Tab-separated table of N, CA and C in Angstrom:
chain	number	residue	atom	x	y	z
A	1	MET	N	13.105	-39.357	-9.069
A	1	MET	CA	13.885	-38.251	-8.563
A	1	MET	C	13.393	-37.896	-7.170
A	2	ALA	N	14.234	-37.970	-6.177
A	2	ALA	CA	13.846	-37.640	-4.810
A	2	ALA	C	13.720	-36.137	-4.663
A	3	LEU	N	12.632	-35.683	-4.077
A	3	LEU	CA	12.395	-34.258	-3.924
A	3	LEU	C	12.511	-33.803	-2.474
A	4	ALA	N	12.243	-34.674	-1.531
A	4	ALA	CA	12.237	-34.281	-0.121
A	4	ALA	C	13.663	-34.003	0.349
A	5	GLY	N	13.776	-33.149	1.346
A	5	GLY	CA	15.061	-32.903	1.971
A	5	GLY	C	15.951	-31.908	1.246
A	6	ARG	N	15.457	-31.282	0.188
A	6	ARG	CA	16.274	-30.289	-0.507
A	6	ARG	C	16.312	-29.022	0.339
A	7	THR	N	17.386	-28.266	0.255
A	7	THR	CA	17.512	-27.057	1.055
A	7	THR	C	16.855	-25.878	0.356
A	8	LEU	N	16.509	-24.891	1.137
A	8	LEU	CA	15.810	-23.730	0.612
A	8	LEU	C	16.797	-22.611	0.328
A	9	LYS	N	16.857	-22.177	-0.917
A	9	LYS	CA	17.666	-21.028	-1.300
A	9	LYS	C	16.818	-20.039	-2.087
A	10	ALA	N	15.497	-20.201	-2.049
A	10	ALA	CA	14.608	-19.282	-2.749
A	10	ALA	C	14.646	-17.927	-2.051
A	11	ARG	N	14.357	-16.882	-2.816
A	11	ARG	CA	14.356	-15.530	-2.272
A	11	ARG	C	13.019	-15.262	-1.582
A	12	TYR	N	13.075	-14.565	-0.448
A	12	TYR	CA	11.867	-14.169	0.259
A	12	TYR	C	11.673	-12.669	0.079
A	13	HIS	N	10.428	-12.256	-0.037
A	13	HIS	CA	10.098	-10.845	-0.176
A	13	HIS	C	8.939	-10.532	0.757
A	14	ARG	N	8.916	-9.329	1.270
A	14	ARG	CA	7.784	-8.886	2.078
A	14	ARG	C	6.694	-8.486	1.098
A	15	GLY	N	5.557	-9.146	1.202
A	15	GLY	CA	4.439	-8.855	0.315
A	15	GLY	C	3.562	-7.769	0.885
A	16	LEU	N	2.348	-7.662	0.424
A	16	LEU	CA	1.393	-6.737	0.978
A	16	LEU	C	1.168	-7.101	2.434
A	17	ALA	N	0.740	-6.156	3.214
A	17	ALA	CA	0.584	-6.374	4.657
A	17	ALA	C	-0.274	-7.596	4.959
A	18	ASP	N	-1.295	-7.835	4.154
A	18	ASP	CA	-2.171	-8.979	4.423
A	18	ASP	C	-1.600	-10.286	3.895
A	19	GLU	N	-0.543	-10.233	3.097
A	19	GLU	CA	0.039	-11.460	2.554
A	19	GLU	C	1.245	-11.939	3.359
A	20	GLY	N	1.903	-11.042	4.088
A	20	GLY	CA	3.062	-11.437	4.866
A	20	GLY	C	4.244	-11.787	3.982
A	21	VAL	N	5.057	-12.727	4.426
A	21	VAL	CA	6.253	-13.130	3.694
A	21	VAL	C	5.852	-14.051	2.544
A	22	ILE	N	6.335	-13.738	1.366
A	22	ILE	CA	6.041	-14.512	0.166
A	22	ILE	C	7.349	-15.111	-0.348
A	23	MET	N	7.347	-16.390	-0.671
A	23	MET	CA	8.510	-17.015	-1.272
A	23	MET	C	8.388	-16.882	-2.784
A	24	ARG	N	9.432	-16.398	-3.421
A	24	ARG	CA	9.466	-16.266	-4.879
A	24	ARG	C	10.296	-17.411	-5.447
A	25	ILE	N	9.710	-18.146	-6.389
A	25	ILE	CA	10.390	-19.293	-6.986
A	25	ILE	C	10.372	-19.117	-8.498
A	26	HIS	N	11.529	-19.241	-9.107
A	26	HIS	CA	11.622	-19.151	-10.565
A	26	HIS	C	11.748	-20.562	-11.136
A	27	GLY	N	11.119	-20.783	-12.262
A	27	GLY	CA	11.223	-22.060	-12.958
A	27	GLY	C	11.176	-21.836	-14.450
A	28	ALA	N	11.636	-22.807	-15.207
A	28	ALA	CA	11.641	-22.682	-16.668
A	28	ALA	C	11.882	-24.043	-17.296
A	29	CYS	N	11.468	-24.151	-18.552
A	29	CYS	CA	11.817	-25.346	-19.320
A	29	CYS	C	13.323	-25.331	-19.564
A	30	HIS	N	13.862	-26.387	-20.114
A	30	HIS	CA	15.309	-26.514	-20.288
A	30	HIS	C	15.907	-25.388	-21.122
A	31	CYS	N	15.234	-25.006	-22.208
A	31	CYS	CA	15.777	-23.966	-23.094
A	31	CYS	C	15.368	-22.557	-22.678
A	32	GLY	N	14.441	-22.434	-21.723
A	32	GLY	CA	14.018	-21.131	-21.239
A	32	GLY	C	12.878	-20.488	-22.016
A	33	ASN	N	12.342	-21.181	-23.002
A	33	ASN	CA	11.258	-20.608	-23.798
A	33	ASN	C	9.992	-20.383	-22.968
A	34	ILE	N	9.698	-21.279	-22.032
A	34	ILE	CA	8.563	-21.117	-21.122
A	34	ILE	C	9.138	-20.975	-19.719
A	35	ALA	N	8.937	-19.811	-19.123
A	35	ALA	CA	9.461	-19.559	-17.777
A	35	ALA	C	8.324	-19.087	-16.886
A	36	PHE	N	8.490	-19.279	-15.587
A	36	PHE	CA	7.478	-18.787	-14.657
A	36	PHE	C	8.125	-18.264	-13.388
A	37	ASP	N	7.448	-17.293	-12.797
A	37	ASP	CA	7.795	-16.792	-11.478
A	37	ASP	C	6.592	-17.046	-10.593
A	38	LEU	N	6.827	-17.800	-9.542
A	38	LEU	CA	5.783	-18.240	-8.639
A	38	LEU	C	5.903	-17.474	-7.324
A	39	ALA	N	4.826	-16.852	-6.895
A	39	ALA	CA	4.756	-16.209	-5.580
A	39	ALA	C	3.992	-17.163	-4.676
A	40	TRP	N	4.707	-17.779	-3.744
A	40	TRP	CA	4.145	-18.830	-2.889
A	40	TRP	C	3.886	-18.254	-1.499
A	41	PRO	N	2.735	-18.558	-0.903
A	41	PRO	CA	2.422	-17.999	0.421
A	41	PRO	C	3.403	-18.468	1.491
A	42	GLY	N	3.872	-17.538	2.298
A	42	GLY	CA	4.809	-17.849	3.371
A	42	GLY	C	4.210	-18.813	4.378
A	43	GLY	N	5.038	-19.706	4.884
A	43	GLY	CA	4.607	-20.657	5.891
A	43	GLY	C	3.842	-21.851	5.356
A	44	VAL	N	3.661	-21.937	4.040
A	44	VAL	CA	2.933	-23.049	3.419
A	44	VAL	C	3.943	-23.958	2.720
A	45	ALA	N	3.935	-25.232	3.055
A	45	ALA	CA	4.861	-26.185	2.431
A	45	ALA	C	4.552	-26.332	0.943
A	46	VAL	N	5.598	-26.403	0.141
A	46	VAL	CA	5.439	-26.685	-1.285
A	46	VAL	C	5.328	-28.203	-1.408
A	47	THR	N	4.123	-28.678	-1.696
A	47	THR	CA	3.852	-30.110	-1.732
A	47	THR	C	3.592	-30.568	-3.159
A	48	PRO	N	4.513	-31.321	-3.749
A	48	PRO	CA	4.309	-31.835	-5.108
A	48	PRO	C	3.286	-32.968	-5.128
A	49	ARG	N	2.564	-33.055	-6.226
A	49	ARG	CA	1.633	-34.153	-6.453
A	49	ARG	C	2.087	-34.890	-7.710
A	50	GLU	N	2.307	-36.174	-7.576
A	50	GLU	CA	2.703	-37.002	-8.714
A	50	GLU	C	1.455	-37.701	-9.243
A	51	CYS	N	0.974	-37.215	-10.369
A	51	CYS	CA	-0.241	-37.741	-10.984
A	51	CYS	C	0.051	-39.109	-11.599
A	52	ALA	N	-0.923	-40.003	-11.491
A	52	ALA	CA	-0.758	-41.364	-11.995
A	52	ALA	C	-1.043	-41.496	-13.486
A	53	CYS	N	-1.489	-40.412	-14.143
A	53	CYS	CA	-1.813	-40.538	-15.574
A	53	CYS	C	-0.540	-40.784	-16.395
A	54	ALA	N	-0.712	-41.395	-17.543
A	54	ALA	CA	0.431	-41.753	-18.399
A	54	ALA	C	1.215	-40.525	-18.847
A	55	PHE	N	0.539	-39.420	-19.148
A	55	PHE	CA	1.233	-38.214	-19.614
A	55	PHE	C	2.187	-37.707	-18.537
A	56	CYS	N	1.700	-37.533	-17.326
A	56	CYS	CA	2.543	-37.006	-16.251
A	56	CYS	C	3.661	-37.975	-15.882
A	57	ARG	N	3.357	-39.272	-15.852
A	57	ARG	CA	4.398	-40.256	-15.548
A	57	ARG	C	5.489	-40.241	-16.612
A	58	LYS	N	5.092	-40.211	-17.886
A	58	LYS	CA	6.087	-40.245	-18.966
A	58	LYS	C	6.926	-38.970	-19.037
A	59	HIS	N	6.382	-37.861	-18.529
A	59	HIS	CA	7.133	-36.606	-18.521
A	59	HIS	C	7.830	-36.359	-17.184
A	60	GLY	N	7.630	-37.243	-16.211
A	60	GLY	CA	8.273	-37.081	-14.909
A	60	GLY	C	7.787	-35.853	-14.164
A	61	ALA	N	6.547	-35.445	-14.393
A	61	ALA	CA	6.027	-34.221	-13.787
A	61	ALA	C	5.604	-34.442	-12.344
A	62	ALA	N	5.807	-33.428	-11.540
A	62	ALA	CA	5.305	-33.369	-10.170
A	62	ALA	C	4.753	-31.951	-9.999
A	63	TRP	N	3.457	-31.847	-9.844
A	63	TRP	CA	2.757	-30.561	-9.896
A	63	TRP	C	2.507	-30.003	-8.509
A	64	THR	N	2.481	-28.671	-8.414
A	64	THR	CA	2.066	-28.022	-7.181
A	64	THR	C	1.248	-26.788	-7.500
A	65	GLY	N	0.401	-26.459	-6.568
A	65	GLY	CA	-0.415	-25.258	-6.663
A	65	GLY	C	-0.992	-24.958	-5.300
A	66	HIS	N	-1.462	-23.741	-5.122
A	66	HIS	CA	-2.111	-23.314	-3.887
A	66	HIS	C	-3.019	-22.152	-4.249
A	67	PRO	N	-4.241	-22.112	-3.720
A	67	PRO	CA	-5.170	-21.051	-4.111
A	67	PRO	C	-4.697	-19.642	-3.760
A	68	ASP	N	-3.780	-19.502	-2.803
A	68	ASP	CA	-3.270	-18.183	-2.437
A	68	ASP	C	-1.974	-17.830	-3.152
A	69	ALA	N	-1.509	-18.692	-4.047
A	69	ALA	CA	-0.289	-18.425	-4.813
A	69	ALA	C	-0.632	-17.618	-6.065
A	70	ALA	N	0.400	-17.059	-6.680
A	70	ALA	CA	0.254	-16.351	-7.949
A	70	ALA	C	1.392	-16.800	-8.854
A	71	VAL	N	1.117	-16.887	-10.157
A	71	VAL	CA	2.167	-17.269	-11.094
A	71	VAL	C	2.114	-16.369	-12.328
A	72	ASP	N	3.287	-15.966	-12.752
A	72	ASP	CA	3.456	-15.163	-13.958
A	72	ASP	C	4.226	-16.036	-14.946
A	73	VAL	N	3.570	-16.450	-16.032
A	73	VAL	CA	4.179	-17.331	-17.031
A	73	VAL	C	4.556	-16.469	-18.240
A	74	ARG	N	5.812	-16.595	-18.666
A	74	ARG	CA	6.300	-15.854	-19.827
A	74	ARG	C	6.732	-16.833	-20.908
A	75	VAL	N	6.305	-16.532	-22.125
A	75	VAL	CA	6.618	-17.379	-23.272
A	75	VAL	C	7.476	-16.575	-24.235
A	76	GLY	N	8.662	-17.101	-24.563
A	76	GLY	CA	9.546	-16.423	-25.503
A	76	GLY	C	9.039	-16.499	-26.927
A	77	ASP	N	8.763	-17.716	-27.412
A	77	ASP	CA	8.296	-17.943	-28.777
A	77	ASP	C	7.043	-18.806	-28.722
A	78	ASP	N	5.880	-18.160	-28.842
A	78	ASP	CA	4.617	-18.886	-28.717
A	78	ASP	C	4.468	-19.966	-29.787
A	79	ALA	N	5.081	-19.770	-30.953
A	79	ALA	CA	5.006	-20.777	-32.019
A	79	ALA	C	5.714	-22.069	-31.612
A	80	SER	N	6.571	-21.988	-30.589
A	80	SER	CA	7.294	-23.163	-30.107
A	80	SER	C	6.683	-23.733	-28.830
A	81	VAL	N	5.410	-23.449	-28.603
A	81	VAL	CA	4.699	-24.007	-27.459
A	81	VAL	C	3.517	-24.808	-27.980
A	82	SER	N	3.444	-26.036	-27.534
A	82	SER	CA	2.312	-26.893	-27.865
A	82	SER	C	1.416	-26.969	-26.638
A	83	ARG	N	0.132	-26.799	-26.841
A	83	ARG	CA	-0.822	-26.953	-25.745
A	83	ARG	C	-1.523	-28.283	-25.950
A	84	TYR	N	-1.226	-29.207	-25.056
A	84	TYR	CA	-1.704	-30.581	-25.205
A	84	TYR	C	-2.882	-30.826	-24.272
A	85	ARG	N	-3.947	-31.391	-24.814
A	85	ARG	CA	-5.138	-31.757	-24.032
A	85	ARG	C	-5.417	-33.228	-24.251
A	86	PHE	N	-5.858	-33.887	-23.203
A	86	PHE	CA	-6.274	-35.285	-23.341
A	86	PHE	C	-7.363	-35.559	-22.307
A	87	GLY	N	-7.881	-36.757	-22.282
A	87	GLY	CA	-8.903	-37.133	-21.308
A	87	GLY	C	-10.131	-36.246	-21.412
A	88	THR	N	-10.429	-35.502	-20.348
A	88	THR	CA	-11.614	-34.642	-20.328
A	88	THR	C	-11.425	-33.360	-21.139
A	89	ARG	N	-10.216	-33.109	-21.608
A	89	ARG	CA	-9.894	-31.933	-22.425
A	89	ARG	C	-10.209	-30.628	-21.697
A	90	THR	N	-10.016	-30.620	-20.372
A	90	THR	CA	-10.300	-29.438	-19.564
A	90	THR	C	-9.032	-28.773	-19.037
A	91	ALA	N	-7.869	-29.257	-19.443
A	91	ALA	CA	-6.603	-28.677	-19.012
A	91	ALA	C	-5.659	-28.603	-20.199
A	92	ASP	N	-4.857	-27.549	-20.221
A	92	ASP	CA	-3.839	-27.368	-21.258
A	92	ASP	C	-2.466	-27.564	-20.629
A	93	PHE	N	-1.749	-28.569	-21.094
A	93	PHE	CA	-0.367	-28.783	-20.692
A	93	PHE	C	0.495	-28.000	-21.678
A	94	HIS	N	1.243	-27.014	-21.176
A	94	HIS	CA	2.068	-26.158	-22.024
A	94	HIS	C	3.427	-26.842	-22.212
A	95	VAL	N	3.615	-27.432	-23.385
A	95	VAL	CA	4.810	-28.222	-23.698
A	95	VAL	C	5.723	-27.391	-24.588
A	96	CYS	N	6.989	-27.264	-24.218
A	96	CYS	CA	7.943	-26.557	-25.069
A	96	CYS	C	8.319	-27.462	-26.235
A	97	ALA	N	8.046	-27.003	-27.442
A	97	ALA	CA	8.357	-27.784	-28.635
A	97	ALA	C	9.858	-27.795	-28.924
A	98	GLN	N	10.615	-26.899	-28.293
A	98	GLN	CA	12.059	-26.866	-28.509
A	98	GLN	C	12.787	-27.897	-27.648
A	99	CYS	N	12.429	-27.983	-26.360
A	99	CYS	CA	13.168	-28.887	-25.461
A	99	CYS	C	12.317	-30.023	-24.896
A	100	GLY	N	11.001	-29.958	-25.064
A	100	GLY	CA	10.118	-31.035	-24.636
A	100	GLY	C	9.648	-30.984	-23.193
A	101	ALA	N	10.095	-30.005	-22.425
A	101	ALA	CA	9.693	-29.920	-21.016
A	101	ALA	C	8.269	-29.371	-20.890
A	102	VAL	N	7.618	-29.683	-19.752
A	102	VAL	CA	6.239	-29.258	-19.486
A	102	VAL	C	6.238	-28.477	-18.165
A	103	PRO	N	6.419	-27.149	-18.218
A	103	PRO	CA	6.523	-26.370	-16.985
A	103	PRO	C	5.209	-26.034	-16.296
A	104	VAL	N	4.128	-25.931	-17.057
A	104	VAL	CA	2.884	-25.426	-16.480
A	104	VAL	C	1.679	-26.091	-17.129
A	105	CYS	N	0.614	-26.170	-16.352
A	105	CYS	CA	-0.664	-26.676	-16.841
A	105	CYS	C	-1.727	-25.683	-16.398
A	106	THR	N	-2.604	-25.289	-17.319
A	106	THR	CA	-3.671	-24.345	-16.997
A	106	THR	C	-5.033	-24.971	-17.270
A	107	SER	N	-6.039	-24.429	-16.583
A	107	SER	CA	-7.409	-24.893	-16.768
A	107	SER	C	-8.344	-23.701	-16.619
A	108	LEU	N	-9.286	-23.583	-17.525
A	108	LEU	CA	-10.290	-22.530	-17.467
A	108	LEU	C	-11.508	-23.072	-16.723
A	109	VAL	N	-11.848	-22.433	-15.591
A	109	VAL	CA	-12.979	-22.861	-14.764
A	109	VAL	C	-13.890	-21.651	-14.574
A	110	ASP	N	-15.086	-21.736	-15.095
A	110	ASP	CA	-16.056	-20.636	-14.993
A	110	ASP	C	-15.452	-19.304	-15.438
A	111	GLY	N	-14.713	-19.331	-16.544
A	111	GLY	CA	-14.146	-18.115	-17.119
A	111	GLY	C	-12.871	-17.619	-16.466
A	112	LYS	N	-12.352	-18.322	-15.471
A	112	LYS	CA	-11.123	-17.920	-14.782
A	112	LYS	C	-10.045	-18.968	-15.007
A	113	THR	N	-8.816	-18.513	-15.237
A	113	THR	CA	-7.693	-19.424	-15.458
A	113	THR	C	-7.034	-19.787	-14.134
A	114	TYR	N	-6.844	-21.090	-13.935
A	114	TYR	CA	-6.115	-21.640	-12.786
A	114	TYR	C	-4.901	-22.386	-13.337
A	115	ALA	N	-3.885	-22.589	-12.498
A	115	ALA	CA	-2.672	-23.256	-12.975
A	115	ALA	C	-2.015	-24.077	-11.877
A	116	VAL	N	-1.207	-25.035	-12.317
A	116	VAL	CA	-0.241	-25.727	-11.473
A	116	VAL	C	1.093	-25.658	-12.205
A	117	VAL	N	2.189	-25.738	-11.440
A	117	VAL	CA	3.523	-25.702	-12.030
A	117	VAL	C	4.262	-26.982	-11.686
A	118	ASN	N	5.189	-27.335	-12.541
A	118	ASN	CA	5.987	-28.550	-12.389
A	118	ASN	C	7.197	-28.237	-11.513
A	119	VAL	N	7.232	-28.788	-10.286
A	119	VAL	CA	8.323	-28.495	-9.344
A	119	VAL	C	9.665	-29.003	-9.858
A	120	ARG	N	9.651	-29.920	-10.780
A	120	ARG	CA	10.914	-30.455	-11.302
A	120	ARG	C	11.588	-29.469	-12.248
A	121	LEU	N	10.923	-28.356	-12.525
A	121	LEU	CA	11.518	-27.311	-13.347
A	121	LEU	C	11.863	-26.075	-12.531
A	122	PHE	N	11.791	-26.166	-11.189
A	122	PHE	CA	12.230	-25.075	-10.324
A	122	PHE	C	13.728	-24.883	-10.515
A	123	GLU	N	14.164	-23.634	-10.477
A	123	GLU	CA	15.591	-23.338	-10.537
A	123	GLU	C	16.061	-22.988	-9.137
A	124	GLY	N	17.226	-23.455	-8.771
A	124	GLY	CA	17.712	-23.268	-7.410
A	124	GLY	C	17.164	-24.364	-6.527
A	125	ASP	N	17.576	-24.345	-5.300
A	125	ASP	CA	17.128	-25.355	-4.344
A	125	ASP	C	15.925	-24.825	-3.581
A	126	VAL	N	14.851	-25.573	-3.620
A	126	VAL	CA	13.617	-25.204	-2.929
A	126	VAL	C	13.204	-26.380	-2.055
A	127	ALA	N	12.912	-26.104	-0.796
A	127	ALA	CA	12.461	-27.157	0.109
A	127	ALA	C	11.094	-27.654	-0.351
A	128	LEU	N	10.989	-28.943	-0.527
A	128	LEU	CA	9.735	-29.539	-0.982
A	128	LEU	C	9.309	-30.624	-0.016
A	129	ALA	N	8.008	-30.700	0.237
A	129	ALA	CA	7.461	-31.793	1.031
A	129	ALA	C	7.575	-33.075	0.208
A	130	GLU	N	7.393	-34.185	0.859
A	130	GLU	CA	7.404	-35.480	0.166
A	130	GLU	C	6.274	-35.483	-0.871
A	131	PRO	N	6.551	-35.922	-2.100
A	131	PRO	CA	5.496	-35.952	-3.133
A	131	PRO	C	4.333	-36.853	-2.730
A	132	ALA	N	3.138	-36.412	-3.039
A	132	ALA	CA	1.934	-37.198	-2.781
A	132	ALA	C	1.479	-37.834	-4.084
A	133	ALA	N	1.228	-39.122	-4.060
A	133	ALA	CA	0.705	-39.809	-5.242
A	133	ALA	C	-0.786	-39.511	-5.351
A	134	VAL	N	-1.223	-39.123	-6.543
A	134	VAL	CA	-2.639	-38.835	-6.774
A	134	VAL	C	-3.094	-39.549	-8.041
A	135	ASP	N	-4.369	-39.909	-8.054
A	135	ASP	CA	-4.949	-40.577	-9.217
A	135	ASP	C	-6.351	-40.014	-9.412
A	136	PHE	N	-6.572	-39.339	-10.525
A	136	PHE	CA	-7.853	-38.705	-10.793
A	136	PHE	C	-8.671	-39.479	-11.813
A	137	ASP	N	-8.247	-40.690	-12.131
A	137	ASP	CA	-8.973	-41.515	-13.086
A	137	ASP	C	-10.392	-41.747	-12.570
A	138	GLY	N	-11.367	-41.512	-13.411
A	138	GLY	CA	-12.757	-41.729	-13.048
A	138	GLY	C	-13.426	-40.545	-12.374
A	139	GLU	N	-12.675	-39.475	-12.119
A	139	GLU	CA	-13.259	-38.288	-11.506
A	139	GLU	C	-14.196	-37.611	-12.506
A	140	GLU	N	-15.389	-37.264	-12.075
A	140	GLU	CA	-16.346	-36.584	-12.942
A	140	GLU	C	-15.831	-35.194	-13.292
A	141	GLU	N	-16.161	-34.709	-14.486
A	141	GLU	CA	-15.650	-33.427	-14.961
A	141	GLU	C	-15.987	-32.278	-14.010
A	142	GLY	N	-17.209	-32.201	-13.521
A	142	GLY	CA	-17.590	-31.131	-12.594
A	142	GLY	C	-16.787	-31.169	-11.310
A	143	ASP	N	-16.565	-32.370	-10.785
A	143	ASP	CA	-15.757	-32.524	-9.575
A	143	ASP	C	-14.314	-32.124	-9.841
A	144	ARG	N	-13.810	-32.471	-11.007
A	144	ARG	CA	-12.432	-32.138	-11.395
A	144	ARG	C	-12.246	-30.625	-11.446
A	145	LEU	N	-13.165	-29.933	-12.102
A	145	LEU	CA	-13.059	-28.474	-12.217
A	145	LEU	C	-13.197	-27.804	-10.855
A	146	ALA	N	-14.088	-28.303	-10.014
A	146	ALA	CA	-14.255	-27.746	-8.664
A	146	ALA	C	-12.983	-27.946	-7.838
A	147	ARG	N	-12.347	-29.111	-7.957
A	147	ARG	CA	-11.086	-29.377	-7.236
A	147	ARG	C	-10.012	-28.404	-7.687
A	148	ARG	N	-9.922	-28.164	-8.990
A	148	ARG	CA	-8.920	-27.213	-9.499
A	148	ARG	C	-9.182	-25.811	-8.950
A	149	ALA	N	-10.431	-25.379	-8.945
A	149	ALA	CA	-10.759	-24.043	-8.433
A	149	ALA	C	-10.412	-23.922	-6.947
A	150	ARG	N	-10.509	-25.004	-6.197
A	150	ARG	CA	-10.164	-25.004	-4.765
A	150	ARG	C	-8.665	-25.048	-4.513
A	151	ASN	N	-7.923	-25.829	-5.324
A	151	ASN	CA	-6.543	-26.179	-4.981
A	151	ASN	C	-5.461	-25.596	-5.877
A	152	TRP	N	-5.792	-25.194	-7.081
A	152	TRP	CA	-4.771	-24.716	-8.003
A	152	TRP	C	-4.455	-23.242	-7.743
A	153	ILE	N	-3.421	-22.748	-8.386
A	153	ILE	CA	-3.018	-21.344	-8.283
A	153	ILE	C	-4.131	-20.493	-8.879
A	154	SER	N	-4.594	-19.510	-8.103
A	154	SER	CA	-5.763	-18.745	-8.520
A	154	SER	C	-5.441	-17.436	-9.236
A	155	ARG	N	-4.221	-16.965	-9.096
A	155	ARG	CA	-3.816	-15.719	-9.787
A	155	ARG	C	-2.792	-16.095	-10.852
A	156	VAL	N	-3.229	-16.076	-12.104
A	156	VAL	CA	-2.421	-16.574	-13.212
A	156	VAL	C	-2.336	-15.520	-14.311
A	157	ALA	N	-1.114	-15.243	-14.767
A	157	ALA	CA	-0.902	-14.378	-15.927
A	157	ALA	C	-0.009	-15.136	-16.895
A	158	VAL	N	-0.436	-15.248	-18.140
A	158	VAL	CA	0.358	-15.894	-19.188
A	158	VAL	C	0.519	-14.877	-20.302
A	159	HIS	N	1.766	-14.585	-20.674
A	159	HIS	CA	1.975	-13.588	-21.725
A	159	HIS	C	3.261	-13.860	-22.491
A	160	ASP	N	3.314	-13.294	-23.689
A	160	ASP	CA	4.522	-13.367	-24.520
A	160	ASP	C	5.493	-12.295	-24.062
A	161	GLU	N	6.772	-12.606	-24.194
A	161	GLU	CA	7.796	-11.619	-23.835
A	161	GLU	C	7.989	-10.617	-24.947
């Protein structure tokens, strides 16, 4: 699925004085059971990362995150959400058991939750940079967690509706 060259129709909001213009992006799984609202820092390109692992490839996921972003994840029916872990077992892929989509992935690093969101579940047209291919195979667990703390969304709220 080509992501580059899409037009921007996301809503912009004036954030706190120190945050400037914030782009608000809504996303959800196909049935809407897992939805998210992403507050993306103004002037920062939304750059998807296509992970080379079998799980992400088989689900067609392209992830994005930024340490200055914030995400509010809402779950309609928690009993219909599967949290899948594999490999180092340091990340939870939130899979909707109703429709099979994977909108968000979270990781607990030093007691704080970080997240990335799947850009392929954005609603509306959002300008996206060309996807970057990434491969984390062989990355040591400590390095992996440090990378997430540096690059993933740092303000994360996950709650039931």
